[in-house]
Amino acid sequence: MYLVGFFKEIEPGFSDFPDSIYDFKNKLDPDIKPMVLNYLTQSTGIFDWLETVRDCLNREKVIAGGGSCIWSDGEWIFREDLAYYVKEYDVGLPSKFIDKIINNHGIPPLSDETVRMDLDEIMGTINRAYDGDRDMFVEP
């Protein structure tokens, strides 16, 4: 499994993560933006909670609805606010993830039940990232 959109600027616990949102800002091809947004918002919610988080590029903006909720398609793990950053800042994503989105026509491939069965693996991947493992990050 891979992490995407866990940018070091989003929260203090990510400061050692390799990806900076500034390297991805304005990098998304506008022609595929609707497909990417559909994929991100239609994937499976793994951990859901109600909260507001600050926009890491403009701290005066608030992202409502659980920005740090965890979503997955069974292979890629991302925060709910990744869709916000794609929508607002055309944040690009690793080509391997984009290829998967395009190949699936913007529709996540797995059912919610299948993805949730991978909960231990999803949490293990996130915990390994916090512990310093970088194998789950993919080059852009």
PDB file of C-alpha atoms in Angstrom:
ATOM      1  CA  MET A   1       0.000   0.000   0.000  1.00  0.00           C
ATOM      2  CA  TYR A   2       1.052   3.555  -0.679  1.00  0.00           C
ATOM      3  CA  LEU A   3       0.419   6.907   0.975  1.00  0.00           C
ATOM      4  CA  VAL A   4      -0.522   9.884  -1.161  1.00  0.00           C
ATOM      5  CA  GLY A   5      -1.173  13.456  -0.073  1.00  0.00           C
ATOM      6  CA  PHE A   6       0.436  13.140   3.352  1.00  0.00           C
ATOM      7  CA  PHE A   7       2.303  16.394   2.843  1.00  0.00           C
ATOM      8  CA  LYS A   8       4.771  17.509   5.494  1.00  0.00           C
ATOM      9  CA  GLU A   9       3.072  20.906   5.845  1.00  0.00           C
ATOM     10  CA  ILE A  10      -0.356  19.509   6.759  1.00  0.00           C
ATOM     11  CA  GLU A  11       0.366  18.712  10.372  1.00  0.00           C
ATOM     12  CA  PRO A  12       3.359  18.657  12.739  1.00  0.00           C
ATOM     13  CA  GLY A  13       3.466  14.849  12.819  1.00  0.00           C
ATOM     14  CA  PHE A  14       4.198  14.831   9.081  1.00  0.00           C
ATOM     15  CA  SER A  15       7.228  17.139   9.219  1.00  0.00           C
ATOM     16  CA  ASP A  16       9.627  14.273   8.444  1.00  0.00           C
ATOM     17  CA  PHE A  17       7.549  12.948   5.549  1.00  0.00           C
ATOM     18  CA  PRO A  18       9.235  13.344   2.147  1.00  0.00           C
ATOM     19  CA  ASP A  19       6.502  15.124   0.158  1.00  0.00           C
ATOM     20  CA  SER A  20       6.019  18.884   0.260  1.00  0.00           C
ATOM     21  CA  ILE A  21       2.721  20.258  -1.026  1.00  0.00           C
ATOM     22  CA  TYR A  22       4.697  23.063  -2.677  1.00  0.00           C
ATOM     23  CA  ASP A  23       6.270  20.507  -5.042  1.00  0.00           C
ATOM     24  CA  PHE A  24       2.796  19.344  -6.146  1.00  0.00           C
ATOM     25  CA  LYS A  25       0.837  22.626  -6.235  1.00  0.00           C
ATOM     26  CA  ASN A  26      -0.494  23.544  -9.714  1.00  0.00           C
ATOM     27  CA  LYS A  27       0.803  20.282 -11.214  1.00  0.00           C
ATOM     28  CA  LEU A  28      -2.493  18.519 -11.966  1.00  0.00           C
ATOM     29  CA  ASP A  29      -3.612  18.312 -15.577  1.00  0.00           C
ATOM     30  CA  PRO A  30      -6.941  20.216 -15.618  1.00  0.00           C
ATOM     31  CA  ASP A  31      -8.392  17.742 -18.138  1.00  0.00           C
ATOM     32  CA  ILE A  32      -8.326  14.922 -15.575  1.00  0.00           C
ATOM     33  CA  LYS A  33      -9.238  16.987 -12.515  1.00  0.00           C
ATOM     34  CA  PRO A  34     -12.941  15.952 -12.486  1.00  0.00           C
ATOM     35  CA  MET A  35     -11.968  12.291 -12.768  1.00  0.00           C
ATOM     36  CA  VAL A  36      -9.428  12.606  -9.941  1.00  0.00           C
ATOM     37  CA  LEU A  37     -11.914  14.389  -7.689  1.00  0.00           C
ATOM     38  CA  ASN A  38     -14.546  11.735  -8.332  1.00  0.00           C
ATOM     39  CA  TYR A  39     -12.073   8.978  -7.494  1.00  0.00           C
ATOM     40  CA  LEU A  40     -10.946  10.621  -4.281  1.00  0.00           C
ATOM     41  CA  THR A  41     -14.456  11.382  -3.052  1.00  0.00           C
ATOM     42  CA  GLN A  42     -15.902   7.991  -4.018  1.00  0.00           C
ATOM     43  CA  SER A  43     -13.220   5.844  -2.409  1.00  0.00           C
ATOM     44  CA  THR A  44     -13.867   4.165   0.927  1.00  0.00           C
ATOM     45  CA  GLY A  45     -13.770   6.057   4.201  1.00  0.00           C
ATOM     46  CA  ILE A  46     -11.712   4.056   6.694  1.00  0.00           C
ATOM     47  CA  PHE A  47     -11.660   6.389   9.694  1.00  0.00           C
ATOM     48  CA  ASP A  48     -14.232   9.110   9.845  1.00  0.00           C
ATOM     49  CA  TRP A  49     -14.652  11.877  12.390  1.00  0.00           C
ATOM     50  CA  LEU A  50     -16.064  15.348  12.417  1.00  0.00           C
ATOM     51  CA  GLU A  51     -13.476  18.091  12.666  1.00  0.00           C
ATOM     52  CA  THR A  52     -12.184  21.171  10.973  1.00  0.00           C
ATOM     53  CA  VAL A  53      -8.586  21.564   9.855  1.00  0.00           C
ATOM     54  CA  ARG A  54      -6.663  24.568   8.578  1.00  0.00           C
ATOM     55  CA  ASP A  55      -5.627  24.866   4.959  1.00  0.00           C
ATOM     56  CA  CYS A  56      -1.846  24.411   5.100  1.00  0.00           C
ATOM     57  CA  LEU A  57      -1.337  26.862   2.235  1.00  0.00           C
ATOM     58  CA  ASN A  58      -3.608  29.536   3.649  1.00  0.00           C
ATOM     59  CA  ARG A  59      -4.075  29.203   7.415  1.00  0.00           C
ATOM     60  CA  GLU A  60      -6.994  31.633   7.325  1.00  0.00           C
ATOM     61  CA  LYS A  61      -9.094  29.066   5.441  1.00  0.00           C
ATOM     62  CA  VAL A  62     -10.791  26.221   7.290  1.00  0.00           C
ATOM     63  CA  ILE A  63     -11.530  22.827   5.755  1.00  0.00           C
ATOM     64  CA  ALA A  64     -14.713  21.462   7.282  1.00  0.00           C
ATOM     65  CA  GLY A  65     -15.905  17.895   7.455  1.00  0.00           C
ATOM     66  CA  GLY A  66     -13.011  15.814   8.727  1.00  0.00           C
ATOM     67  CA  GLY A  67      -9.923  16.761   6.767  1.00  0.00           C
ATOM     68  CA  SER A  68      -7.752  14.148   8.411  1.00  0.00           C
ATOM     69  CA  CYS A  69     -10.201  11.286   7.903  1.00  0.00           C
ATOM     70  CA  ILE A  70      -8.497   8.341   6.205  1.00  0.00           C
ATOM     71  CA  TRP A  71      -9.711   7.020   2.840  1.00  0.00           C
ATOM     72  CA  SER A  72      -8.438   4.211   0.631  1.00  0.00           C
ATOM     73  CA  ASP A  73      -9.044   2.366  -2.605  1.00  0.00           C
ATOM     74  CA  GLY A  74      -7.374  -0.766  -1.287  1.00  0.00           C
ATOM     75  CA  GLU A  75      -3.921   0.169  -2.615  1.00  0.00           C
ATOM     76  CA  TRP A  76      -3.575   3.915  -1.992  1.00  0.00           C
ATOM     77  CA  ILE A  77      -4.231   5.602   1.361  1.00  0.00           C
ATOM     78  CA  PHE A  78      -5.056   9.302   1.582  1.00  0.00           C
ATOM     79  CA  ARG A  79      -6.656  11.909   3.812  1.00  0.00           C
ATOM     80  CA  GLU A  80     -10.083  13.300   3.034  1.00  0.00           C
ATOM     81  CA  ASP A  81      -8.633  16.784   2.575  1.00  0.00           C
ATOM     82  CA  LEU A  82      -6.582  15.639  -0.412  1.00  0.00           C
ATOM     83  CA  ALA A  83      -9.686  16.242  -2.558  1.00  0.00           C
ATOM     84  CA  TYR A  84      -9.815  19.800  -1.209  1.00  0.00           C
ATOM     85  CA  TYR A  85      -6.190  20.452  -2.190  1.00  0.00           C
ATOM     86  CA  VAL A  86      -6.769  18.964  -5.639  1.00  0.00           C
ATOM     87  CA  LYS A  87      -9.874  21.128  -6.108  1.00  0.00           C
ATOM     88  CA  GLU A  88      -8.447  24.376  -4.712  1.00  0.00           C
ATOM     89  CA  TYR A  89      -4.786  24.184  -5.725  1.00  0.00           C
ATOM     90  CA  ASP A  90      -4.608  21.651  -8.580  1.00  0.00           C
ATOM     91  CA  VAL A  91      -2.312  19.511  -6.455  1.00  0.00           C
ATOM     92  CA  GLY A  92      -0.700  16.871  -8.620  1.00  0.00           C
ATOM     93  CA  LEU A  93      -0.406  13.254  -7.615  1.00  0.00           C
ATOM     94  CA  PRO A  94       2.149  10.519  -8.359  1.00  0.00           C
ATOM     95  CA  SER A  95       1.891   9.262 -11.941  1.00  0.00           C
ATOM     96  CA  LYS A  96       1.351   5.702 -10.722  1.00  0.00           C
ATOM     97  CA  PHE A  97      -1.777   6.837  -8.843  1.00  0.00           C
ATOM     98  CA  ILE A  98      -2.981   8.982 -11.755  1.00  0.00           C
ATOM     99  CA  ASP A  99      -2.565   6.007 -14.105  1.00  0.00           C
ATOM    100  CA  LYS A 100      -4.743   3.897 -11.817  1.00  0.00           C
ATOM    101  CA  ILE A 101      -7.423   6.603 -11.691  1.00  0.00           C
ATOM    102  CA  ILE A 102      -7.454   6.950 -15.482  1.00  0.00           C
ATOM    103  CA  ASN A 103      -7.459   3.183 -16.058  1.00  0.00           C
ATOM    104  CA  ASN A 104     -10.488   2.921 -13.749  1.00  0.00           C
ATOM    105  CA  HIS A 105     -12.248   5.879 -15.437  1.00  0.00           C
ATOM    106  CA  GLY A 106     -12.330   7.773 -12.129  1.00  0.00           C
ATOM    107  CA  ILE A 107     -14.176   5.001 -10.299  1.00  0.00           C
ATOM    108  CA  PRO A 108     -12.527   3.282  -7.311  1.00  0.00           C
ATOM    109  CA  PRO A 109     -12.181  -0.430  -8.132  1.00  0.00           C
ATOM    110  CA  LEU A 110     -13.052  -2.083  -4.825  1.00  0.00           C
ATOM    111  CA  SER A 111     -16.126  -2.319  -2.694  1.00  0.00           C
ATOM    112  CA  ASP A 112     -16.222  -0.660   0.720  1.00  0.00           C
ATOM    113  CA  GLU A 113     -16.311  -4.074   2.401  1.00  0.00           C
ATOM    114  CA  THR A 114     -13.168  -5.261   0.603  1.00  0.00           C
ATOM    115  CA  VAL A 115     -11.213  -2.119   1.501  1.00  0.00           C
ATOM    116  CA  ARG A 116     -12.300  -2.205   5.133  1.00  0.00           C
ATOM    117  CA  MET A 117     -11.072  -5.803   5.378  1.00  0.00           C
ATOM    118  CA  ASP A 118      -7.583  -4.361   4.765  1.00  0.00           C
ATOM    119  CA  LEU A 119      -7.833  -2.131   7.853  1.00  0.00           C
ATOM    120  CA  ASP A 120      -4.848  -3.733   9.617  1.00  0.00           C
ATOM    121  CA  GLU A 121      -2.668  -3.277   6.550  1.00  0.00           C
ATOM    122  CA  ILE A 122      -3.836   0.326   6.078  1.00  0.00           C
ATOM    123  CA  MET A 123      -3.076   1.240   9.684  1.00  0.00           C
ATOM    124  CA  GLY A 124       0.222  -0.647   9.564  1.00  0.00           C
ATOM    125  CA  THR A 125       1.276   1.378   6.521  1.00  0.00           C
ATOM    126  CA  ILE A 126       0.428   4.672   8.235  1.00  0.00           C
ATOM    127  CA  ASN A 127       2.196   3.631  11.450  1.00  0.00           C
ATOM    128  CA  ARG A 128       5.341   2.584   9.558  1.00  0.00           C
ATOM    129  CA  ALA A 129       5.407   6.049   7.921  1.00  0.00           C
ATOM    130  CA  TYR A 130       5.258   7.706  11.339  1.00  0.00           C
ATOM    131  CA  ASP A 131       8.095   5.413  12.439  1.00  0.00           C
ATOM    132  CA  GLY A 132      10.338   6.605   9.602  1.00  0.00           C
ATOM    133  CA  ASP A 133       9.764   4.000   6.868  1.00  0.00           C
ATOM    134  CA  ARG A 134       9.519   5.720   3.469  1.00  0.00           C
ATOM    135  CA  ASP A 135       8.782   2.707   1.217  1.00  0.00           C
ATOM    136  CA  MET A 136       5.119   3.655   0.998  1.00  0.00           C
ATOM    137  CA  PHE A 137       5.815   7.024  -0.617  1.00  0.00           C
ATOM    138  CA  VAL A 138       5.995   7.055  -4.413  1.00  0.00           C
ATOM    139  CA  GLU A 139       7.984   9.455  -6.552  1.00  0.00           C
ATOM    140  CA  PRO A 140       5.799  11.966  -8.439  1.00  0.00           C
TER     141      PRO A 140
END
